[in-house]
XYZ file of C-alpha atoms in Angstrom:
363
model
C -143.156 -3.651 131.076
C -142.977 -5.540 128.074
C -143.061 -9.813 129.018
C -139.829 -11.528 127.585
C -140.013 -13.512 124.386
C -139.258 -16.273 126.355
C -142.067 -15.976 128.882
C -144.615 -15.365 125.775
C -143.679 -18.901 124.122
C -143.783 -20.979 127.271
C -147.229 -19.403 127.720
C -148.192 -19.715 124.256
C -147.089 -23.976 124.583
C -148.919 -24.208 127.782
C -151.952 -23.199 126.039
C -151.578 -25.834 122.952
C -150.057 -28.741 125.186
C -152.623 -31.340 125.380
C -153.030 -31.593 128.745
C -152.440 -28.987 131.908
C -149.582 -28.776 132.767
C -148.041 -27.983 136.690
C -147.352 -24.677 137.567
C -143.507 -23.712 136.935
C -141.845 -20.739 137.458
C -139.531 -20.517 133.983
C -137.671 -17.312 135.001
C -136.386 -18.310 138.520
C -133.034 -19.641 139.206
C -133.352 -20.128 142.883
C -137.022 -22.180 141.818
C -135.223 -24.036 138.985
C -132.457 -24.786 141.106
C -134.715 -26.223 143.871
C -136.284 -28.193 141.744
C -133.123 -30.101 140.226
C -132.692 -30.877 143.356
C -135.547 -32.009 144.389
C -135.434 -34.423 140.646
C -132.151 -35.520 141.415
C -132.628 -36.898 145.235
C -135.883 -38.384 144.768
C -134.851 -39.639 141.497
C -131.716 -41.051 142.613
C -132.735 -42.571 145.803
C -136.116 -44.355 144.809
C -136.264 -47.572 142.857
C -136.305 -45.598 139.314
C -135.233 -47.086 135.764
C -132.751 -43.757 135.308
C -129.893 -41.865 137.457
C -130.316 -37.483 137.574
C -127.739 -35.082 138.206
C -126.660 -31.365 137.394
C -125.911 -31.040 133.753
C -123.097 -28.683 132.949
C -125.242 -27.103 130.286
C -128.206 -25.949 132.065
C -126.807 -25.542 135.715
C -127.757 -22.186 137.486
C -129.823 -21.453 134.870
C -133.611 -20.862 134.839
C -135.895 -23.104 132.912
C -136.715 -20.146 130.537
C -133.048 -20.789 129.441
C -133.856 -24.484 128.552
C -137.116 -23.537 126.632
C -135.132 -20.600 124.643
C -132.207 -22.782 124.193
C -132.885 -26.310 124.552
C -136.202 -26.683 122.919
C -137.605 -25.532 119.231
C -140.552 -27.130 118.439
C -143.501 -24.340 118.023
C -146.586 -24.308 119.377
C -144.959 -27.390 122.259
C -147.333 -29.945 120.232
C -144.904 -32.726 119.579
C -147.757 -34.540 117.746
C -148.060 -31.700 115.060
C -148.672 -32.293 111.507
C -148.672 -28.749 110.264
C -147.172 -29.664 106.730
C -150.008 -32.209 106.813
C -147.670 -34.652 105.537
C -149.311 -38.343 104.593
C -149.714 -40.879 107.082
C -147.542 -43.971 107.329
C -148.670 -46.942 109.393
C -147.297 -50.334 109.844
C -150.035 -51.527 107.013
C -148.106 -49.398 104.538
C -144.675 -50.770 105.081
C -145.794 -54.538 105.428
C -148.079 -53.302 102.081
C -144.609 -52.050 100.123
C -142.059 -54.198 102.254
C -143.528 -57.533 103.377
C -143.649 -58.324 106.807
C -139.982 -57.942 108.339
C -139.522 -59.747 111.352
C -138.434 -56.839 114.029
C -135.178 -57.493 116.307
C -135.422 -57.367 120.158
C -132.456 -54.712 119.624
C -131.591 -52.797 117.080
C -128.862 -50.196 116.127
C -128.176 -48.208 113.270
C -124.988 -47.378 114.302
C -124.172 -51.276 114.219
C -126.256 -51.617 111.301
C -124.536 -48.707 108.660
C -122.031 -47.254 110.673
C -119.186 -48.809 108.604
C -120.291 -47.662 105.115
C -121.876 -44.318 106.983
C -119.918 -43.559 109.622
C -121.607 -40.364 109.871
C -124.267 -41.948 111.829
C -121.790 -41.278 115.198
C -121.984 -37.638 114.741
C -123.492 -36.064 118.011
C -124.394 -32.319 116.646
C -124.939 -29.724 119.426
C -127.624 -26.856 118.781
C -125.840 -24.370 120.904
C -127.257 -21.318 122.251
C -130.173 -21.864 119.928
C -133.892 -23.034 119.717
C -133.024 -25.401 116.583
C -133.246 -28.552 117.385
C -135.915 -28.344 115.193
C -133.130 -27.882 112.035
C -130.534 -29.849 113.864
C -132.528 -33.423 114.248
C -134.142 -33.062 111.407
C -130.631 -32.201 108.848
C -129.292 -34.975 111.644
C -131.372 -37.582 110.184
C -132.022 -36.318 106.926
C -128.258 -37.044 106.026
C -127.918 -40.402 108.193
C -130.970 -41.185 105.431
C -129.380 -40.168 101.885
C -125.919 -41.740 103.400
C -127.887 -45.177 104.099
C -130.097 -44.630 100.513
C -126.312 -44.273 98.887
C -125.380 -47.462 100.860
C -122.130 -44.671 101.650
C -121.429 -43.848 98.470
C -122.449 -40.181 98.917
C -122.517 -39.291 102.254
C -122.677 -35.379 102.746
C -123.384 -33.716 106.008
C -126.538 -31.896 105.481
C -127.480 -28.470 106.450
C -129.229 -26.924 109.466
C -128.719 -23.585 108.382
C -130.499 -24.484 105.229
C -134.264 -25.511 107.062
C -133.232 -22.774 109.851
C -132.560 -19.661 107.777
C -133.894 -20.359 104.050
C -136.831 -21.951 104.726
C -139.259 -20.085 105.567
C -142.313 -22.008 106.550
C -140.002 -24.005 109.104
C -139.154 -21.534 111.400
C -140.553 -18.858 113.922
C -138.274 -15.874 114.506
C -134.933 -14.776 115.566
C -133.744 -16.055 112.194
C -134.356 -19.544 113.155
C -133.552 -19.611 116.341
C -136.903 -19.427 118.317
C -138.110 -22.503 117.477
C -139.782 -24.471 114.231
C -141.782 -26.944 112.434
C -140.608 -30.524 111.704
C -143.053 -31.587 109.866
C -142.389 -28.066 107.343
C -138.807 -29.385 107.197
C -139.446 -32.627 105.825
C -141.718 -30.538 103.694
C -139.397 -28.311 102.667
C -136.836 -31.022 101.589
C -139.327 -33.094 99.477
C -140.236 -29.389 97.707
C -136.697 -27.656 97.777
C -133.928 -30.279 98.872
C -131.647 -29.307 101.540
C -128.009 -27.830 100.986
C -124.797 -29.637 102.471
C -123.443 -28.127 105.429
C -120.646 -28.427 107.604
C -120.158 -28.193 111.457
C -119.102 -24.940 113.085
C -116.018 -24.006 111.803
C -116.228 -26.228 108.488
C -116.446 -24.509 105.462
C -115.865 -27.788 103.545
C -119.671 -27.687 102.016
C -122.179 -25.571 101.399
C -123.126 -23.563 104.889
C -121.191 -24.478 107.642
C -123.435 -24.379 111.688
C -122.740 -20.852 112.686
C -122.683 -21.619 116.727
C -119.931 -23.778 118.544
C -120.423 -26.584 120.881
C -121.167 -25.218 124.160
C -122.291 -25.447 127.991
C -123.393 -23.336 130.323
C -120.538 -23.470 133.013
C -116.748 -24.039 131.598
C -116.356 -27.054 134.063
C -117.265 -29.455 131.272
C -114.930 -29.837 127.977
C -116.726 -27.396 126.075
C -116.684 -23.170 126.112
C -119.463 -21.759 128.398
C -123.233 -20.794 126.142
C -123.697 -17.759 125.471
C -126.870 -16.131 128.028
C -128.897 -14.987 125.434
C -129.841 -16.999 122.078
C -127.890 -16.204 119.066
C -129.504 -14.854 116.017
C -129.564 -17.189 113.272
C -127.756 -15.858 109.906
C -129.762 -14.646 107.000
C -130.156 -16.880 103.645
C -128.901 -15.266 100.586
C -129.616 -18.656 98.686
C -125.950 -19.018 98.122
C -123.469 -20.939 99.914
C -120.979 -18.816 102.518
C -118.485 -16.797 101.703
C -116.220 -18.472 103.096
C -117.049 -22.243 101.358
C -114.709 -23.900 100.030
C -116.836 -25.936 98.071
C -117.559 -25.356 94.157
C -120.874 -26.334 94.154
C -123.716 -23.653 93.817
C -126.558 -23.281 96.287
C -129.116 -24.203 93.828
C -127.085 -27.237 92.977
C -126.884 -28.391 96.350
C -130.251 -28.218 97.150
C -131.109 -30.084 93.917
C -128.649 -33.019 94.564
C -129.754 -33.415 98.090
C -133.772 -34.079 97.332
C -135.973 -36.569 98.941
C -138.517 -38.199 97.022
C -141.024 -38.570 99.895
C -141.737 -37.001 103.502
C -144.316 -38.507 105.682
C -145.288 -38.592 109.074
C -145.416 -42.444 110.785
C -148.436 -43.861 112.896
C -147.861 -44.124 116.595
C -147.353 -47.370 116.130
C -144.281 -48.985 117.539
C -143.696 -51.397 114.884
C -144.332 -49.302 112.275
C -141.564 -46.543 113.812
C -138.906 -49.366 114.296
C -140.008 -51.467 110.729
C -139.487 -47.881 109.235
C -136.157 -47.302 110.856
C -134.981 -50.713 109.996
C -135.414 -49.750 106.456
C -134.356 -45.851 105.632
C -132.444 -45.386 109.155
C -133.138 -43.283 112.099
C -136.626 -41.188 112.124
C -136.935 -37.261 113.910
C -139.410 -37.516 116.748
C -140.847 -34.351 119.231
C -141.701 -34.755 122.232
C -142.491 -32.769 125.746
C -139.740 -31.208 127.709
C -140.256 -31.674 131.272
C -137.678 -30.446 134.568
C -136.605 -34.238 135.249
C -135.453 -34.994 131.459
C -132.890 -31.843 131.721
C -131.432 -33.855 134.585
C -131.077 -37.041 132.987
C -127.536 -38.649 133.069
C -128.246 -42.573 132.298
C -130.648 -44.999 132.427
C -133.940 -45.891 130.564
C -136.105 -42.526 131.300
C -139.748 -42.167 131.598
C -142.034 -40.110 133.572
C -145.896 -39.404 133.997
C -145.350 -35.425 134.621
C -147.392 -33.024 132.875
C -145.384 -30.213 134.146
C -144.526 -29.406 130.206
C -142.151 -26.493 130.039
C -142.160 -26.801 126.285
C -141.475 -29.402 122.974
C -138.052 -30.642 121.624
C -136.934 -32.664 118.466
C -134.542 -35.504 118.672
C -133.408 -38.043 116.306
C -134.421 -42.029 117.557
C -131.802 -44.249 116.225
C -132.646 -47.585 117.591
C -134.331 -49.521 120.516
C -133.301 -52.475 123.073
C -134.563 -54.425 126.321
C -132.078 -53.815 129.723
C -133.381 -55.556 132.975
C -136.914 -56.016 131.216
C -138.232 -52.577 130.321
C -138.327 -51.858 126.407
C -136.446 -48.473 125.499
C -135.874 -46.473 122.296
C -132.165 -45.446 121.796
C -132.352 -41.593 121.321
C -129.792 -38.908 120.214
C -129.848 -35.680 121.854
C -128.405 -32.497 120.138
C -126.973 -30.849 123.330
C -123.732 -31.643 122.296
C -121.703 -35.351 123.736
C -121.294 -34.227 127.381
C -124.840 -34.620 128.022
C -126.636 -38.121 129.476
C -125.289 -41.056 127.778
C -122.422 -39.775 126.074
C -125.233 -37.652 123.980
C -127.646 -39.658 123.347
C -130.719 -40.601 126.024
C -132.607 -43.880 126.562
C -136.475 -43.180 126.866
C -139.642 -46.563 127.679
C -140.952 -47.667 124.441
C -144.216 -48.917 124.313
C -145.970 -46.194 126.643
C -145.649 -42.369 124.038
C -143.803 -41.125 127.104
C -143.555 -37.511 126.937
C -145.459 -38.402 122.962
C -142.200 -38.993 121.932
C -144.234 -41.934 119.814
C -146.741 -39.326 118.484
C -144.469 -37.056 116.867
C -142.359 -39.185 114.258
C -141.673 -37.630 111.056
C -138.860 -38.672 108.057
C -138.432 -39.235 105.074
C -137.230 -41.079 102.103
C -134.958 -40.349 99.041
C -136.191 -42.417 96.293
C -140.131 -42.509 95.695
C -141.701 -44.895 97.520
């Protein structure tokens, strides 16, 4: 019998994750079920930074189901530099910037959210291994919104690094997984079209899969059990646009000037973000993250069932312990009204390792 896509890619991550990970059984409910469990009372009843408990999204569901619809970075190396993009550290921004005198807190919400308002958007992946596409388009138009100082502020498109490019992704149209680094690549090189939410047609190619979660008990419809398919590109903007700009021309207005990947360095991430605006970052997927509900998170498991892309948007200090401020893309229902609070300082889960972004003037 032929093994399950699924199955193949946590195998193939286990095999490139940098260190070995714990045994896990990714197509059991009854052993993923156990194990939330487990997370959630020793979690919730030990002196811990973070609270745990069943998310709507993945509940009764096996951790295959996370990996194939929670996840999307290929190969589960959040470190990767596949594009081989240049190397930022903090000597490069004191070098072009000065030395900038870094906050205790910071928000970028607080610090552009009136002339880019944008910034509050949670986007939700859906029944889809893009996180990939949805961080990086996340932050890629939080960036030429902030460049514009809000003066052009278009939503820019998953679909676009999901389905056109085609160094980004792995299969299933898109869906399966992909390659930060090749979509910051891919938007210095191409650009990167506008694109509404599901069910916008406003701009170029609107996100073909609704919000979702697992069971209907939260405020969103149920995901659907097997990944979608991601839609083919016809380098042209849907049918069903609205908008009169081309493709072509959307791509071209929407180019960055430089992509880069940043030092795991915390000053140079937050000097960086203080600058352009919020940065993509990878990192591992582990069982007790999926629980998550609040708190500052961090963990020393190596039980890796896979990588995932987020979008850091800032960083604080509560009770002591240093965290970034992180948003998720699995939709606002999930931990801190969708975004996640992770320890800065300590590359948990090498969510320090794998920052990548970009800029939209030439450095």
């Amino acid at each position: 019998m032929q093994m399950p896509f699924a199955a193949m890619l946590f195998l193939l991550m286990l095999a490139t994750a940098a260190s070995t990970p714990l045994p896990i059984n990714v197509d059991s409910v009854d052993y993923a079920s156990a194990s939330r469990a487990r997370i959630i009372q020793e979690t919730n009843t030990q002196a811990s930074t973070w609270q745990a408990a069943v998310s709507n999204r993945f509940k009764g569901t096996t951790y295959s189901f996370l990996l194939s619809q929670g996840a999307g970075v290929l190969g589960g190396n959040p470190a990767e530099n596949e594009a081989g993009l240049p190397m930022k550290t903090v000597d490069d921004i004191i070098a072009y910037r000065g030395v900038t005198p870094i906050p205790s807190n910071f928000s970028s919400l607080d610090r552009w959210g009136k002339v880019c308002p944008i910034l509050a958007e949670i986007r939700d992946q859906s029944a889809c291994g893009s996180c990939y596409a949805v961080s990086g388009a996340s932050a890629a138009t939080d960036r030429f919104c902030i460049a514009h100082n809000g003066t052009i502020s278009p939503r820019l498109s998953e679909v676009d690094l999901m389905s056109c490019c085609k160094t980004c992704a792995g299969s299933n149209g898109g869906c399966d997984g992909g390659t930060p680094s090749k979509c910051w690549d891919y938007m210095t090189s191409q650009g990167i079209t506008s694109g509404g939410a599901y069910g916008d047609y406003s701009q170029c190619l609107a996100y073909p899969f609704p919000e979702c979660e697992h069971h209907t008990t939260g405020s969103k419809p149920t995901c659907s059990p097997t990944p979608y398919f991601a839609p083919t590109c016809f380098w042209a903007c849907d049918p069903n646009s609205t908008s009169k700009i081309s493709y072509d021309a959307s791509q071209a207005a929407h180019k960055f000037g430089t992509s880069y990947k940043i030092d795991k360095n915390v000053a140079a991430i937050q000097t960086d973000i203080m600058h352009h605006g919020p940065v993509q970052a990878s990192m591992f997927l582990v069982p007790e993250f999926e629980v998550y509900k609040s708190g500052i998170f961090t963990t020393q498991s190596k039980a890796y069932i896979g990588a995932h892309a987020v979008k850091i948007v800032g960083w604080g200090t509560d009770a002591g312990v240093e965290y970034w401020n992180v948003q998720n893309s699995w939709n606002s229902d999930w931990g801190e009204k969708g975004y996640f609070r992770i320890e800065r300082g300590k590359d948990v889960l090498a969510i320090e390792s794998g920052v990548v972004a970009g800029t939209v003037a030439t450095w």
